[in-house]
């Protein structure tokens, strides 16, 4: 479920960056740069959210049973709809999923540069 969330966020970020770049006349090069910057912003934001403020943060429950709206949308995708979710203490926190989404976004930027030749 965390990988599906990360792929959905990375896909939305990459699509948005490419759409913004093409709309402003920058082409795929600007889209790759915006994707790279967005990936690092996601990684930085998630790192700040994952950093504990005190020792007490390490011992409490870390995940709510409800989740976010985006998690609900991703869970509605047909293959994930039929999977059983783990118990809330065993789930990955949203900040961990955002960190994974940032890494996937950076991998997408690297893929644009190496595989598709966007320099």
Coordinates of C-alpha atoms in Angstrom, one line a residue:
X1 CA 0.0 0.0 0.0
X2 CA 2.9 2.4 0.7
X3 CA 4.4 1.7 -2.7
X4 CA 1.1 2.4 -4.4
X5 CA 0.7 5.7 -2.5
X6 CA 4.3 6.7 -3.4
X7 CA 3.7 5.9 -7.1
X8 CA 0.4 7.9 -7.1
X9 CA 2.0 10.9 -5.5
X10 CA 5.1 10.7 -7.7
X11 CA 3.0 10.3 -10.8
X12 CA 0.9 13.4 -9.9
X13 CA 4.0 15.4 -9.1
X14 CA 5.8 14.4 -12.3
X15 CA 2.7 15.0 -14.4
X16 CA 2.1 18.4 -12.8
X17 CA 5.8 19.4 -13.3
X18 CA 5.7 18.4 -16.9
X19 CA 2.4 20.2 -17.5
X20 CA 3.7 23.3 -15.9
X21 CA 6.9 23.2 -17.9
X22 CA 5.1 22.7 -21.2
X23 CA 2.6 25.4 -20.4
X24 CA 5.4 27.9 -19.7
X25 CA 7.3 27.0 -22.8
X26 CA 10.2 25.3 -21.0
X27 CA 9.7 21.9 -22.6
X28 CA 10.8 18.6 -21.1
X29 CA 14.1 20.0 -19.8
X30 CA 12.3 22.4 -17.5
X31 CA 9.9 19.6 -16.6
X32 CA 12.8 17.3 -15.6
X33 CA 14.3 20.2 -13.5
X34 CA 10.9 20.8 -11.8
X35 CA 10.5 17.1 -11.1
X36 CA 14.0 17.0 -9.6
X37 CA 13.3 20.0 -7.4
X38 CA 9.9 18.6 -6.3
X39 CA 11.4 15.3 -5.4
X40 CA 13.9 16.9 -3.1
X41 CA 11.2 19.1 -1.6
X42 CA 9.2 15.9 -0.9
X43 CA 12.2 14.2 0.7
X44 CA 13.0 17.3 2.8
X45 CA 9.4 17.7 4.0
X46 CA 9.1 14.0 4.9
X47 CA 12.4 14.1 6.7
X48 CA 11.2 17.0 8.9
X49 CA 7.9 15.2 9.5
X50 CA 9.7 11.9 10.4
X51 CA 12.2 13.6 12.8
X52 CA 11.1 13.0 16.4
X53 CA 10.7 16.1 18.6
X54 CA 11.3 14.1 21.8
X55 CA 11.9 10.6 23.1
X56 CA 8.2 10.3 23.9
X57 CA 7.4 10.4 20.1
X58 CA 9.3 7.2 19.6
X59 CA 7.0 5.2 21.9
X60 CA 3.4 6.2 21.0
X61 CA 1.2 5.0 18.3
X62 CA 2.4 6.4 15.0
X63 CA -0.5 5.8 12.6
X64 CA -4.2 6.6 12.8
X65 CA -6.7 4.0 11.7
X66 CA -8.5 6.5 9.5
X67 CA -5.8 7.7 7.1
X68 CA -5.9 10.6 4.7
X69 CA -8.2 11.2 1.7
X70 CA -5.4 10.4 -0.7
X71 CA -4.8 7.1 1.0
X72 CA -8.5 6.3 0.6
X73 CA -8.3 7.1 -3.1
X74 CA -5.2 4.9 -3.6
X75 CA -6.8 2.1 -1.6
X76 CA -9.8 2.2 -4.0
X77 CA -7.6 1.2 -6.9
X78 CA -8.8 -2.3 -7.9
X79 CA -5.8 -4.5 -6.9
X80 CA -5.4 -2.7 -3.6
X81 CA -9.1 -2.8 -2.9
X82 CA -9.0 -6.5 -2.3
X83 CA -5.9 -6.5 -0.1
X84 CA -6.3 -6.5 3.7
X85 CA -4.6 -3.6 5.5
X86 CA -2.3 -4.3 8.4
X87 CA -3.2 -3.1 11.8
X88 CA -2.6 0.6 12.4
X89 CA 0.5 0.1 14.5
X90 CA 2.1 -1.9 11.7
X91 CA 1.3 0.6 8.9
X92 CA 3.8 3.0 7.4
X93 CA 3.2 6.6 8.5
X94 CA 2.2 9.2 5.9
X95 CA 5.5 10.9 6.3
X96 CA 7.3 7.6 5.4
X97 CA 5.1 7.3 2.3
X98 CA 5.9 10.9 1.3
X99 CA 9.6 10.1 1.7
X100 CA 9.2 7.1 -0.6
X101 CA 7.2 9.3 -3.0
X102 CA 10.1 11.8 -3.1
X103 CA 12.6 9.0 -3.8
X104 CA 10.4 7.7 -6.6
X105 CA 10.0 11.2 -8.0
X106 CA 13.8 11.6 -8.0
X107 CA 14.1 8.2 -9.8
X108 CA 11.6 9.5 -12.4
X109 CA 13.8 12.6 -12.9
X110 CA 16.8 10.3 -13.3
X111 CA 14.9 8.1 -15.7
X112 CA 13.9 11.1 -17.8
X113 CA 17.6 12.1 -18.1
X114 CA 19.2 8.7 -18.7
X115 CA 16.6 6.6 -20.5
X116 CA 14.8 9.4 -22.5
X117 CA 17.7 11.6 -23.1
X118 CA 16.2 14.8 -21.6
X119 CA 19.3 16.9 -20.9

